[in-house]
Short mmCIF file of C-alpha atoms (C1' of nucleotides) in Angstrom, two decimals:
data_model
loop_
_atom_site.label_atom_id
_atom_site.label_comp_id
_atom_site.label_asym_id
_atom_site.label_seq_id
_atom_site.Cartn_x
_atom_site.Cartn_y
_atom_site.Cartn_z
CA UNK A 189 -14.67 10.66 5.16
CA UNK A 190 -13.99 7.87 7.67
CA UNK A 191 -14.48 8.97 10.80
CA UNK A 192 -17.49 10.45 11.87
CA UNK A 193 -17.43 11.21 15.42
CA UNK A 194 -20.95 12.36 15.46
CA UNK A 195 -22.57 14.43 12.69
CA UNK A 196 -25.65 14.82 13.50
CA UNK A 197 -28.19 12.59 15.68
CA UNK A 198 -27.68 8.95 16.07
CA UNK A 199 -24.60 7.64 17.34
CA UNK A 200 -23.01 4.90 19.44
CA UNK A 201 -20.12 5.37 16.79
CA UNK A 202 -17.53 6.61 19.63
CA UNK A 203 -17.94 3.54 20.95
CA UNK A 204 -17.77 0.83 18.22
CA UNK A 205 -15.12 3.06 16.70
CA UNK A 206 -12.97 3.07 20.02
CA UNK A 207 -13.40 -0.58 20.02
CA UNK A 208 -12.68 -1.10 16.73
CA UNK A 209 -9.78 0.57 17.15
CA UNK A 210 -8.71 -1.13 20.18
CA UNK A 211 -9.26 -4.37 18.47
CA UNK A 212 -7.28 -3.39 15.34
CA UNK A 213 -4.20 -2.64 17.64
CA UNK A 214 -4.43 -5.30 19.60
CA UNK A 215 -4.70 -8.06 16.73
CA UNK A 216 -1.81 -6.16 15.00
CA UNK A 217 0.70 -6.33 18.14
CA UNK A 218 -0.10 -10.55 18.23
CA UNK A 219 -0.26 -11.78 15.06
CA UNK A 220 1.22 -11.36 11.81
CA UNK A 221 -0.84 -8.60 9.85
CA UNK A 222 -1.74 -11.08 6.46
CA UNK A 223 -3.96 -13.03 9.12
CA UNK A 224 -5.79 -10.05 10.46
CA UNK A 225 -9.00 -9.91 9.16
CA UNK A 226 -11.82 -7.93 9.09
CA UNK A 227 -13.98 -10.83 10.83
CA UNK A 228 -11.58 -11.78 12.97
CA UNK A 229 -11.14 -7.39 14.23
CA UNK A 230 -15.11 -7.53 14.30
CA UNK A 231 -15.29 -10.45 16.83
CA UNK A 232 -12.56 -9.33 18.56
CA UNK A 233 -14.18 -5.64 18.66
CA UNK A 234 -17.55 -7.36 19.90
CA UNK A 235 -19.32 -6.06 16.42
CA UNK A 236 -20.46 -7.46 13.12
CA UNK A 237 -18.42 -7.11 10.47
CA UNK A 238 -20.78 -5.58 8.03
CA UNK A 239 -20.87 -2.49 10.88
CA UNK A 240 -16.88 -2.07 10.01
CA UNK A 241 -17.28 -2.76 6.33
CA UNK A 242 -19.90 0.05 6.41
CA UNK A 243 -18.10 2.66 8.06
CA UNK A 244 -14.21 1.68 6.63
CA UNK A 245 -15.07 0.50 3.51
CA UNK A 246 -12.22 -2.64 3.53
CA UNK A 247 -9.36 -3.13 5.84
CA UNK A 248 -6.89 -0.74 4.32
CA UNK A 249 -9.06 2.16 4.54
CA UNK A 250 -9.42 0.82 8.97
CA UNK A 251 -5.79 0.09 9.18
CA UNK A 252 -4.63 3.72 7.48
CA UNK A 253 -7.38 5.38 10.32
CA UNK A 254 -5.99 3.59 13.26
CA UNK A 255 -2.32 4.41 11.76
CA UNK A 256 -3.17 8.04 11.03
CA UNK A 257 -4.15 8.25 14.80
CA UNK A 258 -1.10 6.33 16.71
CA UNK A 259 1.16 8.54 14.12
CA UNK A 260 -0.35 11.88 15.72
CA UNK A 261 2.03 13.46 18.37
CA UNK A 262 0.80 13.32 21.86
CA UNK A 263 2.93 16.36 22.71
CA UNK A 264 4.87 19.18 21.02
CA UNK A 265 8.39 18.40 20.92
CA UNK A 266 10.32 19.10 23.96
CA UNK A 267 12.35 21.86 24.08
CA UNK A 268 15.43 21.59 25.35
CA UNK A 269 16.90 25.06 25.80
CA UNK A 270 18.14 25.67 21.83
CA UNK A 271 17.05 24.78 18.61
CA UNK A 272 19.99 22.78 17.55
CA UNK A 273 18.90 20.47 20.52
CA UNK A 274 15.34 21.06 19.95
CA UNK A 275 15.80 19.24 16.40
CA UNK A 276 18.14 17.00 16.68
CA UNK A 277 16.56 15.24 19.44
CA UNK A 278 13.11 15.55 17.47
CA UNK A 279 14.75 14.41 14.27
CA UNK A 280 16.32 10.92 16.17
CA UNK A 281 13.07 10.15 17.57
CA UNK A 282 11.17 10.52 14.30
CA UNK A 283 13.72 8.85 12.53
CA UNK A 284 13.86 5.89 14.99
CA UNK A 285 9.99 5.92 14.95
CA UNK A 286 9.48 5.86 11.87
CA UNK A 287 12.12 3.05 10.84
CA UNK A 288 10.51 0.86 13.46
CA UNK A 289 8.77 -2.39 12.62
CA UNK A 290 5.56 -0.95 13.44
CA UNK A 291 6.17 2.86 12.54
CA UNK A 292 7.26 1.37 8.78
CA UNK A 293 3.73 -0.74 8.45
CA UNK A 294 1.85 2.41 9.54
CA UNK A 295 3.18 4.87 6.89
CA UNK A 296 2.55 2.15 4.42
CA UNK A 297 -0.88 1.45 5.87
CA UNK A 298 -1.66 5.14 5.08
CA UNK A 299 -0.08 5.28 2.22
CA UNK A 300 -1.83 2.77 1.19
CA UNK A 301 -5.51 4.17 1.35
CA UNK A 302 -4.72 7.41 -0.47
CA UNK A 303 -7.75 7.78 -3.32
CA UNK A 304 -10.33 5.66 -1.65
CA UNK A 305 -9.56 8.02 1.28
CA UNK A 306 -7.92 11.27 0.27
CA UNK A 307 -6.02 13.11 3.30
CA UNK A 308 -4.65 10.41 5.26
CA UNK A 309 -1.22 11.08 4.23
CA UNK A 310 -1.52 15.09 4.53
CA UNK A 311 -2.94 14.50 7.91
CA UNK A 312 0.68 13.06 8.56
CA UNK A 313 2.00 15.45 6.80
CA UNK A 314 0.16 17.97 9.00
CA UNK A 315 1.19 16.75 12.21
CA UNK A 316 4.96 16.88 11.03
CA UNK A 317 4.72 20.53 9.63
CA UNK A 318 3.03 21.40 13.14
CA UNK A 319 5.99 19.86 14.94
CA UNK A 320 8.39 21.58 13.41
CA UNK A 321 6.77 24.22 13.08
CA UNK A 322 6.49 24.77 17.25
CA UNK A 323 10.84 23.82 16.81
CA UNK A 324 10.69 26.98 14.72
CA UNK A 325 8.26 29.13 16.77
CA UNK A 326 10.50 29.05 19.95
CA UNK A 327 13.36 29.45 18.03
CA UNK A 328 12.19 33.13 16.60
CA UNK A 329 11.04 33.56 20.17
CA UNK A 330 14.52 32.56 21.77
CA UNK A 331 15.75 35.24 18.45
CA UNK A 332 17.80 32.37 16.69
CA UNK A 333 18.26 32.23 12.96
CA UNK A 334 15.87 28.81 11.94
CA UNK A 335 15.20 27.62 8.71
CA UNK A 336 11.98 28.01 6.95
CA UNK A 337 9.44 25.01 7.75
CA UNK A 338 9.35 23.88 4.22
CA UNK A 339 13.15 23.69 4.28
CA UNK A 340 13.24 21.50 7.24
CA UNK A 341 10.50 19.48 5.45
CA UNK A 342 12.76 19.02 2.23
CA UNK A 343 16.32 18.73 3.68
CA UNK A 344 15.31 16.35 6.57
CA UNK A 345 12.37 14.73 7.09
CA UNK A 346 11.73 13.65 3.31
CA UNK A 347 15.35 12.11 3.34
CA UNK A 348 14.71 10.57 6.18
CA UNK A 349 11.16 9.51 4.98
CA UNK A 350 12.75 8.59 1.45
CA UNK A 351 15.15 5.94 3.33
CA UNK A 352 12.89 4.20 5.41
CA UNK A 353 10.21 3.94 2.69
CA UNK A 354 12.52 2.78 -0.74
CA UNK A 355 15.58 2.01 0.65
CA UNK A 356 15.83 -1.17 3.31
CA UNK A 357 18.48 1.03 5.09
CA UNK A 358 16.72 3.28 7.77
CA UNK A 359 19.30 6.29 8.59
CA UNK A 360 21.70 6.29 11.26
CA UNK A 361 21.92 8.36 14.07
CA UNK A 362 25.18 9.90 12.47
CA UNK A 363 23.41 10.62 8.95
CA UNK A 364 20.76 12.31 10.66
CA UNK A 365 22.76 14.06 12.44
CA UNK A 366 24.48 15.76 9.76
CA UNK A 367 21.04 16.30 7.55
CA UNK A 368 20.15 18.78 10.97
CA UNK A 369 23.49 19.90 10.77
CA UNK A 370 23.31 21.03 7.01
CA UNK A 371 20.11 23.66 7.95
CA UNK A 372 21.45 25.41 11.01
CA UNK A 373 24.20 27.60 10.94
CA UNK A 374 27.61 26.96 11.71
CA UNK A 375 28.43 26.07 15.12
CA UNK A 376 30.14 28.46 16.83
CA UNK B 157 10.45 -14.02 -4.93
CA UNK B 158 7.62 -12.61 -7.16
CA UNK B 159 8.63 -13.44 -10.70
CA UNK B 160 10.83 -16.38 -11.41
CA UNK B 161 11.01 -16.38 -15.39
CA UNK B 162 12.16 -20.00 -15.19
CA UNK B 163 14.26 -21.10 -12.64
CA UNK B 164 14.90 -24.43 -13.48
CA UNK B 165 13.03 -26.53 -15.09
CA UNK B 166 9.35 -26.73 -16.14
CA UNK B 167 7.48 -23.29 -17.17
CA UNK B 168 5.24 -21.77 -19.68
CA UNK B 169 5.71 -19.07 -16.73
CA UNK B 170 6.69 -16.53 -19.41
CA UNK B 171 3.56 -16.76 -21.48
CA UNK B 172 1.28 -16.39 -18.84
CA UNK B 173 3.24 -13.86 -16.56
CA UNK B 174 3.16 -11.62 -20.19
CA UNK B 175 -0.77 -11.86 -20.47
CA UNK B 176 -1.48 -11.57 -16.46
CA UNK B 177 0.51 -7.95 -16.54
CA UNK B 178 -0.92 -7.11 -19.76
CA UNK B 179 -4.30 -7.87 -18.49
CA UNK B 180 -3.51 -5.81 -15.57
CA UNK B 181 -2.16 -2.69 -17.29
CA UNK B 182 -5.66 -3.00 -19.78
CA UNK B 183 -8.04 -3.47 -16.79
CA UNK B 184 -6.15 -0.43 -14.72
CA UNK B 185 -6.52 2.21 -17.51
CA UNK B 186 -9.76 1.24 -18.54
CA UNK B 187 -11.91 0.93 -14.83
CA UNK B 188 -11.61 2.17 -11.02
CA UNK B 189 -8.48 0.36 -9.20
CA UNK B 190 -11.41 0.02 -6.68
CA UNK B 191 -13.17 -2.45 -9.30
CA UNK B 192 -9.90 -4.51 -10.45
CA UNK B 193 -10.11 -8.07 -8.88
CA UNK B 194 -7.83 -11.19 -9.59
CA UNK B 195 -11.20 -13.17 -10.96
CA UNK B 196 -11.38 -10.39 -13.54
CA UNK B 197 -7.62 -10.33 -14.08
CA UNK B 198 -7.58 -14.16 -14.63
CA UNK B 199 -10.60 -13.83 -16.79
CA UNK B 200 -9.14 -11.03 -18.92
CA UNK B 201 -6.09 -12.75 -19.24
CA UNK B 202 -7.27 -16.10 -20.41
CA UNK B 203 -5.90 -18.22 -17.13
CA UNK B 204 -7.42 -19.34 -14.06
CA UNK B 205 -7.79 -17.05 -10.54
CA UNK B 206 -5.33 -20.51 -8.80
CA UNK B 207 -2.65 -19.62 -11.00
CA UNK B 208 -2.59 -15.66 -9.73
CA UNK B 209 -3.18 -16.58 -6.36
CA UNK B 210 -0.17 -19.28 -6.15
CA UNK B 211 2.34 -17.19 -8.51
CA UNK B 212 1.35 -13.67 -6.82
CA UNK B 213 -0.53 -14.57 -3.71
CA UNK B 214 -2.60 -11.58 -3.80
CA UNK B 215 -3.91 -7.85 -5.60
CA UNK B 216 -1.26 -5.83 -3.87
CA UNK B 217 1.51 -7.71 -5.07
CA UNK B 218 0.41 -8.48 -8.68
CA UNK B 219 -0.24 -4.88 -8.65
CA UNK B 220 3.42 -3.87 -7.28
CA UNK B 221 4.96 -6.37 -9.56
CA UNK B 222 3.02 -4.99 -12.46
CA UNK B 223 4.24 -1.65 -11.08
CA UNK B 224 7.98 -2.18 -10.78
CA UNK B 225 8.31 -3.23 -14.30
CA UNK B 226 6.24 -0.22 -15.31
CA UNK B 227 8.68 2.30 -13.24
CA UNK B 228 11.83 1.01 -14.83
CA UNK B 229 13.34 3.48 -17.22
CA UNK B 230 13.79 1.91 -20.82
CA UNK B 231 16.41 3.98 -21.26
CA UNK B 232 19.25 6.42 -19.07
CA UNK B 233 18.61 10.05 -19.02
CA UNK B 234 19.14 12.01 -22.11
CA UNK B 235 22.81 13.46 -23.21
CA UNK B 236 22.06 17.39 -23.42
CA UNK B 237 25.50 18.25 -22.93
CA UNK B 238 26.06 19.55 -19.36
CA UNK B 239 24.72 18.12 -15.97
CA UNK B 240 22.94 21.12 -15.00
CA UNK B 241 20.85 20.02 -18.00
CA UNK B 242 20.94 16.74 -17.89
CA UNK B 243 19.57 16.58 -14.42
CA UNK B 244 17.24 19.60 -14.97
CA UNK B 245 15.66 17.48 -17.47
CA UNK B 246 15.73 14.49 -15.87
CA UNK B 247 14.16 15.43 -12.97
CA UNK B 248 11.68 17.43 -14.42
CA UNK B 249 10.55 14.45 -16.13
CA UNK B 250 10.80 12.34 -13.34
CA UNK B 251 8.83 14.44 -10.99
CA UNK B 252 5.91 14.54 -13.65
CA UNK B 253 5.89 11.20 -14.13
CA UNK B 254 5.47 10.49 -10.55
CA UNK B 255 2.99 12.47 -9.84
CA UNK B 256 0.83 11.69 -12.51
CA UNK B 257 -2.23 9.65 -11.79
CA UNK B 258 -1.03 6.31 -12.72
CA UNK B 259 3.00 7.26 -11.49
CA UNK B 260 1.32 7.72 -7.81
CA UNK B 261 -0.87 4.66 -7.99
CA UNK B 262 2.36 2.41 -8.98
CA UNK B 263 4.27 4.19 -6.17
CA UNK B 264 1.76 3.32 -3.58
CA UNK B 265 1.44 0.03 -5.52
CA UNK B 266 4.82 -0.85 -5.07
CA UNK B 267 4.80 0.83 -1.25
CA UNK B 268 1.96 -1.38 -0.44
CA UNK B 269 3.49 -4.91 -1.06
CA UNK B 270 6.39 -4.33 1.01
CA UNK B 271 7.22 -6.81 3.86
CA UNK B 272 4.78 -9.53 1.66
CA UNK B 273 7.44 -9.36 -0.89
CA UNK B 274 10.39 -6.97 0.07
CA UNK B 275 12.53 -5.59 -2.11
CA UNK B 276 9.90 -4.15 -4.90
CA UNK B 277 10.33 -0.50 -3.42
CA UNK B 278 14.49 -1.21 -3.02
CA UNK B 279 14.33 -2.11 -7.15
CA UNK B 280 12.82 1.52 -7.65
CA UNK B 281 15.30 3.09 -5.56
CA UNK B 282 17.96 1.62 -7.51
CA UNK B 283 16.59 2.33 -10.24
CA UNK B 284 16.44 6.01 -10.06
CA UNK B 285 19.96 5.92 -8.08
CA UNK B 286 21.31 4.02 -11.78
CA UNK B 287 19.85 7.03 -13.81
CA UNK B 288 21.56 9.94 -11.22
CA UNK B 289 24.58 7.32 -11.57
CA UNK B 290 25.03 8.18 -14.71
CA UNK B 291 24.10 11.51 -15.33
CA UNK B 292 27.04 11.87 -12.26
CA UNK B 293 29.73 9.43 -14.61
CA UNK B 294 28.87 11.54 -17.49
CA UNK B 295 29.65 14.93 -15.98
CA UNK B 296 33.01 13.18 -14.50
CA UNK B 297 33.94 12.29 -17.90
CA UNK B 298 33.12 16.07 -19.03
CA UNK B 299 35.52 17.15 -16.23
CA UNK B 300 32.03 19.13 -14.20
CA UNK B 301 31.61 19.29 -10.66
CA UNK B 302 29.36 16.96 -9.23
CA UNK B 303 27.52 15.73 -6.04
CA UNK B 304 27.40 12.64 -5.02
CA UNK B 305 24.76 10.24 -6.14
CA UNK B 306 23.29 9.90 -2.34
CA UNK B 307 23.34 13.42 -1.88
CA UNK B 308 21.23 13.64 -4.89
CA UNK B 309 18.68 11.51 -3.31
CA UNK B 310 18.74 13.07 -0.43
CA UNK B 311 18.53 16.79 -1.58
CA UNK B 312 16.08 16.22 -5.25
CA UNK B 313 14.73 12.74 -5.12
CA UNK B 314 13.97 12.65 -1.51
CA UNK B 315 11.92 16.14 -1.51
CA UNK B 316 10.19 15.37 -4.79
CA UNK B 317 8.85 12.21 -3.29
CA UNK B 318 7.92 13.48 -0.25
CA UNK B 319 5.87 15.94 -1.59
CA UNK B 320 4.30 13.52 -4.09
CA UNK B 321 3.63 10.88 -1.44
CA UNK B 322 2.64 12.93 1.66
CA UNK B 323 1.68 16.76 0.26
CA UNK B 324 -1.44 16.20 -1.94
CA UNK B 325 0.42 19.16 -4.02
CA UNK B 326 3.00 18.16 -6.38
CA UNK B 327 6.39 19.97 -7.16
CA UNK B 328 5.85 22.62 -8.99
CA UNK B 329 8.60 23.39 -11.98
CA UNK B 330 9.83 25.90 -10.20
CA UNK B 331 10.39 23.87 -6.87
CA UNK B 332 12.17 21.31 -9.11
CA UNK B 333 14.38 23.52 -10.45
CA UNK B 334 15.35 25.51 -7.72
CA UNK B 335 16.19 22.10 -6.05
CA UNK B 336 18.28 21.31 -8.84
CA UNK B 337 19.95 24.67 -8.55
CA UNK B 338 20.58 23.91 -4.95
CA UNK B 339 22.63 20.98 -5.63
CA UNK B 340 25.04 22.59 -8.49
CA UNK B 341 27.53 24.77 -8.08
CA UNK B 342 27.12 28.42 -9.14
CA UNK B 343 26.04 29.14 -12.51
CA UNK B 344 28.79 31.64 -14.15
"C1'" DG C 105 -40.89 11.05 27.54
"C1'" DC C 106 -41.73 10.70 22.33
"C1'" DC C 107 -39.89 11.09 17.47
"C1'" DT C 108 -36.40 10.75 14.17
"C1'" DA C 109 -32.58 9.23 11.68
"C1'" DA C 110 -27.98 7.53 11.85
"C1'" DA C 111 -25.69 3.52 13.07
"C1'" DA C 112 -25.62 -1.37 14.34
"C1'" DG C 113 -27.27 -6.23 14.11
"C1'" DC C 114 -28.66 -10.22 11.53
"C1'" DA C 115 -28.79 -13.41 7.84
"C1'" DA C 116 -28.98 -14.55 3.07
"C1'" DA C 117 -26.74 -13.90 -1.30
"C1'" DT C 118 -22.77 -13.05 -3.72
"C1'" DT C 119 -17.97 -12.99 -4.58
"C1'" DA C 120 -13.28 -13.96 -3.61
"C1'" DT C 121 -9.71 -17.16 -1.88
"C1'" DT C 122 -7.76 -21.61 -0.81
"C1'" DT C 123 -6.80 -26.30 -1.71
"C1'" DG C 124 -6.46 -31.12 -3.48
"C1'" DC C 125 -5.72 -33.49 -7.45
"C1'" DG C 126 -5.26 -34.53 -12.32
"C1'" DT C 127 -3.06 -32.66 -16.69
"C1'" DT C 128 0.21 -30.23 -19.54
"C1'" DA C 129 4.40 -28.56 -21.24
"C1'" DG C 130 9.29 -27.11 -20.87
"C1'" DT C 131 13.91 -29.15 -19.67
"C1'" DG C 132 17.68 -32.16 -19.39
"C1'" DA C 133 19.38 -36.73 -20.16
"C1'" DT C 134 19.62 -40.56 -23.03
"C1'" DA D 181 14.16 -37.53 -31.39
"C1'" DT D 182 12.31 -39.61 -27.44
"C1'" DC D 183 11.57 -40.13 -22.55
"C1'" DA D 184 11.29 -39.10 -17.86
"C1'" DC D 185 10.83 -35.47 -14.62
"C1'" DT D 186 8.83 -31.63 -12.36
"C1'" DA D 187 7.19 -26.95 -12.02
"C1'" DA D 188 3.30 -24.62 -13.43
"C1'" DC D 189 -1.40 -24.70 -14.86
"C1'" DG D 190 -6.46 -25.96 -14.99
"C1'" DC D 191 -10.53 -27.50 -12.72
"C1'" DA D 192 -13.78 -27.77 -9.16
"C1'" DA D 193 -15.07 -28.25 -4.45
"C1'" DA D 194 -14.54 -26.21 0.05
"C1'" DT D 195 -13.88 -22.28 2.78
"C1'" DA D 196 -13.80 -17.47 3.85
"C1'" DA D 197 -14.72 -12.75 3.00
"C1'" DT D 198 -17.79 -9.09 1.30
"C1'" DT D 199 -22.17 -7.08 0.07
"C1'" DT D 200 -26.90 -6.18 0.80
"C1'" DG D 201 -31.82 -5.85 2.27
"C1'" DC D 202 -34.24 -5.51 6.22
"C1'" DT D 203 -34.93 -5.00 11.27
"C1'" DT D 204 -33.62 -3.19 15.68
"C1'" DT D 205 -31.28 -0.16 18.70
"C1'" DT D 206 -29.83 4.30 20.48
"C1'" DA D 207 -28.46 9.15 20.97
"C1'" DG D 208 -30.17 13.75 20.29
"C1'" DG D 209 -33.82 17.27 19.51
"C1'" DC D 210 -38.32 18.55 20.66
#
DNA sequence: GCCTAAAAGCAAATTATTTGCGTTAGTGAT
DNA sequence: ATCACTAACGCAAATAATTTGCTTTTAGGC
């Protein structure tokens, strides 16, 4: 586990962690991330570094847990009247996310820890299915025909995912546009 | 650049990148990746820690370039005599190997050392997108219907990774299949 | 308000990484 | 074949990161 809010007694951990966290952003937006450190995130954090090596084990396992958090939605998607919309406007902005500088070194970042900390990834993973899944919800509300969630998953977001991660070419708004296309039903 | 054989002149660069991976593949079947360190490698391999650190620069990428060469197929997918077979089998095989142990580990391996060293995760894409290749020219020579090596990717490789990278649950045979069947035209 | 235990600080010990410099061994030219 | 050249390696000292034992702080339960 990495994050342990509070388990039982004891605990100025919201703090240090929020800190820590803060610190770990910060340092990541200024300098190049082979120079960021765990000393150098401790000083900047106000903390020793054998208080982050304790709780995150080594700076993989910190940078996957401050990823894992800026990579969880602040919202549901916004719904724009029709599921067509709904998804294609979720699909560009997770696409052009993703493919970002910064939204490429995250997914790697959590990648990254998988084994030392199990459940990073699905925790992305998660927050995707739950996405879609609230595209798919007001969809059966609305009484459109929508794909099942683990179709979406397959026939968009893991090409989409597969392109940013192996290949250097992130998709285009036009190849997204036609993986959407492929799992709704013909326009009328 | 991670491994330059011998680029011009000087280099007993062969000799010593051969024992450094060979060390690496011994040390990473035998002990925890947790527990594998470039002192150890060196040590293992009968060279000095300077010599990894100025040829690889660190873990990550000795580990992804260890990786890469471990993930290229020896040899193109196996003639059965029809694509639906030939990529049934292929990516049956494929999606076991990568979601083996040690085929996740290299993945993550490889994922890891991107923007250090880019181009380690393009090698594997093009690798897999040489093996589909040719499955696709065989079937064209037999006269078969068959997709397009990108929409391959996009509709197998893609989901099988996905679920491999992000889903701690790996495609099942039938999943594989069934993608496979998706992508072929009707059986008669 | 006191007690308790988890979490943080501190500092010493250990281990990993970087670096300067001398040596060795392929390579290409003579 | 020999020689000169240079990239790559070895060695060891310097620096930096990580681990660890022990002490101190602090939030939560009584």
């Amino acid at each position: 586990m990495t994050t342990r809010e509070s388990i039982r007694p004891g605990g100025r951990s919201a703090r240090v962690q929020a800190s820590v966290h803060k610190a770990v952003r910060g340092l990541l937006s200024t300098m190049d991330r082979s120079d960021v450190t765990i000393p150098l995130i401790a000083t900047e954090a106000g903390v020793t570094p054998s208080t982050i090596y304790r709780r995150w084990g080594d700076l993989p396992e910190l940078l996957a847990d401050v990823a894992v958090e800026r990579l969880r939605p602040d919202a549901p998607p916004r719904d724009t009247g029709s599921a067509r919309t709904d998804l294609t406007q979720w699909a560009e902005q997770y696409a052009d996310e993703m493919a970002s500088g910064i939204g490429r070194a995250m997914i790697r970042d959590v990648l990254a820890s998988v084994g030392a900390d199990t459940g990073n990834a699905g925790k992305c993973c998660s927050y995707t299915r739950e996405q879609v899944q609230s595209i798919a919800e007001r969809a059966r509300d609305r009484g459109e025909e929508f794909p099942d969630v683990e179709t979406v998953i397959d026939k968009l977001v893991a090409p989409i995912m597969y392109r940013i991660l192996f290949d250097d070419v992130p998709p285009t708004s036009e190849k997204v546009l036609s993986l959407v296309e492929s799992l709704l039903p013909e326009r009328r």
